[in-house]
Amino acid sequence: DAGVIQSPRHEVTEMGQEVTLRCKPISGHNSLFWYRQTMMRGLELLIYFNNNVPIDDSGMPEDRFSAKMPNASFSTLKIQPSEPRDSAVYFCASTTLTGPGNKQFFGPGTRLTVL
Amino acid sequence: GQQLNQSPQSMFIQEGEDVSMNCTSSSIFNTWLWYKQEPGEGPVLLIALYKAGELTSNGRLTAQFGITRKDSFLNISASIPSDVGIYFCADGNQFYFGTGTSLTVIP
């Protein structure tokens, strides 16, 4: 199994540009999470999907952030326009819907730098 | 929102020493999770705890679910260099993660 795949691994962009982060969950997993990790705020949940449907997006910081999951094997997190304070590592994780504590698999992350 | 505080924030220990860290929450949990994150990678689940007072081991790692259900503890025995990383606690739904404990093992 290839695990959770994220692309790109690194992204450097200028303030105001649109950024799209991509995630392919593990095949058969029906729950997908997007997290942001920074030194100041740690690991924060942005949004999660069950069966491709967004369930809770209360962690999305602003309207500049949006996430989609058009099918079970692909999700995107878009930032438009990007700002320097969006610089962070963004993780995607997937799991199956079998209750609390079910093992969640994280991708390697995308390190975003906004200049 | 939920706050999970971990202590200590960082640890520098000699290889072979035992390690103890803990996590406290502002509210009661029904499940506690412990993760390890190595540089450049995503967190990996180490141990899951489902019942107050539960003690669970995974090799040299032992974790306990506090009886108040507001805390949890992780111990690593006989540390080795590959234990280096950041250890996080989390709630069972993986909605909230702790502030992390950074572990450095000196050979």
PDB file of C-alpha atoms in Angstrom, chain B residues 54-106:
ATOM      1  CA  GLU B  54      -6.200   1.299  31.339  1.00  0.00           C
ATOM      2  CA  LEU B  55      -2.507   0.515  30.984  1.00  0.00           C
ATOM      3  CA  THR B  56      -1.380  -0.500  27.500  1.00  0.00           C
ATOM      4  CA  SER B  57       2.045  -1.459  26.214  1.00  0.00           C
ATOM      5  CA  ASN B  58       3.584  -1.489  22.762  1.00  0.00           C
ATOM      6  CA  GLY B  59       7.126  -2.812  23.034  1.00  0.00           C
ATOM      7  CA  ARG B  60       9.123  -0.424  25.187  1.00  0.00           C
ATOM      8  CA  LEU B  61       6.233   2.033  25.260  1.00  0.00           C
ATOM      9  CA  THR B  62       3.609   2.013  27.986  1.00  0.00           C
ATOM     10  CA  ALA B  63       0.688   4.403  28.140  1.00  0.00           C
ATOM     11  CA  GLN B  64      -1.944   4.930  30.801  1.00  0.00           C
ATOM     12  CA  PHE B  65      -5.416   6.435  30.686  1.00  0.00           C
ATOM     13  CA  GLY B  66      -5.753   8.572  33.822  1.00  0.00           C
ATOM     14  CA  ILE B  67      -8.591   7.709  36.194  1.00  0.00           C
ATOM     15  CA  THR B  68      -9.907  11.279  36.045  1.00  0.00           C
ATOM     16  CA  ARG B  69     -10.196  10.802  32.259  1.00  0.00           C
ATOM     17  CA  LYS B  70      -8.557  14.223  31.881  1.00  0.00           C
ATOM     18  CA  ASP B  71      -4.996  12.995  31.614  1.00  0.00           C
ATOM     19  CA  SER B  72      -2.782  10.365  30.085  1.00  0.00           C
ATOM     20  CA  PHE B  73       0.814   9.288  30.463  1.00  0.00           C
ATOM     21  CA  LEU B  74       3.400   7.816  28.133  1.00  0.00           C
ATOM     22  CA  ASN B  75       6.548   6.059  29.270  1.00  0.00           C
ATOM     23  CA  ILE B  76       9.429   4.827  27.157  1.00  0.00           C
ATOM     24  CA  SER B  77      11.823   2.394  28.767  1.00  0.00           C
ATOM     25  CA  ALA B  78      15.488   1.991  27.880  1.00  0.00           C
ATOM     26  CA  SER B  79      15.478   4.744  25.269  1.00  0.00           C
ATOM     27  CA  ILE B  80      17.406   4.314  22.032  1.00  0.00           C
ATOM     28  CA  PRO B  81      18.455   6.903  19.414  1.00  0.00           C
ATOM     29  CA  SER B  82      15.560   6.041  17.107  1.00  0.00           C
ATOM     30  CA  ASP B  83      13.099   7.179  19.801  1.00  0.00           C
ATOM     31  CA  VAL B  84      13.963  10.735  18.778  1.00  0.00           C
ATOM     32  CA  GLY B  85      10.949  12.710  17.640  1.00  0.00           C
ATOM     33  CA  ILE B  86       7.958  14.658  18.853  1.00  0.00           C
ATOM     34  CA  TYR B  87       5.299  12.793  20.819  1.00  0.00           C
ATOM     35  CA  PHE B  88       1.720  13.996  20.690  1.00  0.00           C
ATOM     36  CA  CYS B  89      -1.376  13.058  22.599  1.00  0.00           C
ATOM     37  CA  ALA B  90      -4.767  13.358  20.911  1.00  0.00           C
ATOM     38  CA  ASP B  91      -8.434  12.747  21.530  1.00  0.00           C
ATOM     39  CA  GLY B  92     -10.057   9.643  20.122  1.00  0.00           C
ATOM     40  CA  ASN B  93     -11.597  11.459  17.167  1.00  0.00           C
ATOM     41  CA  GLN B  94      -8.257  13.021  16.296  1.00  0.00           C
ATOM     42  CA  PHE B  95      -9.833  16.454  16.368  1.00  0.00           C
ATOM     43  CA  TYR B  96      -7.397  17.837  18.934  1.00  0.00           C
ATOM     44  CA  PHE B  97      -3.678  17.262  19.344  1.00  0.00           C
ATOM     45  CA  GLY B  98      -1.454  18.163  22.263  1.00  0.00           C
ATOM     46  CA  THR B  99       1.341  20.693  22.230  1.00  0.00           C
ATOM     47  CA  GLY B 100       3.918  17.927  21.863  1.00  0.00           C
ATOM     48  CA  THR B 101       6.973  16.680  23.749  1.00  0.00           C
ATOM     49  CA  SER B 102      10.214  16.792  21.794  1.00  0.00           C
ATOM     50  CA  LEU B 103      12.559  13.951  22.710  1.00  0.00           C
ATOM     51  CA  THR B 104      16.286  13.953  22.021  1.00  0.00           C
ATOM     52  CA  VAL B 105      18.299  10.838  22.871  1.00  0.00           C
ATOM     53  CA  ILE B 106      22.027  11.293  23.244  1.00  0.00           C
TER      54      ILE B 106
END
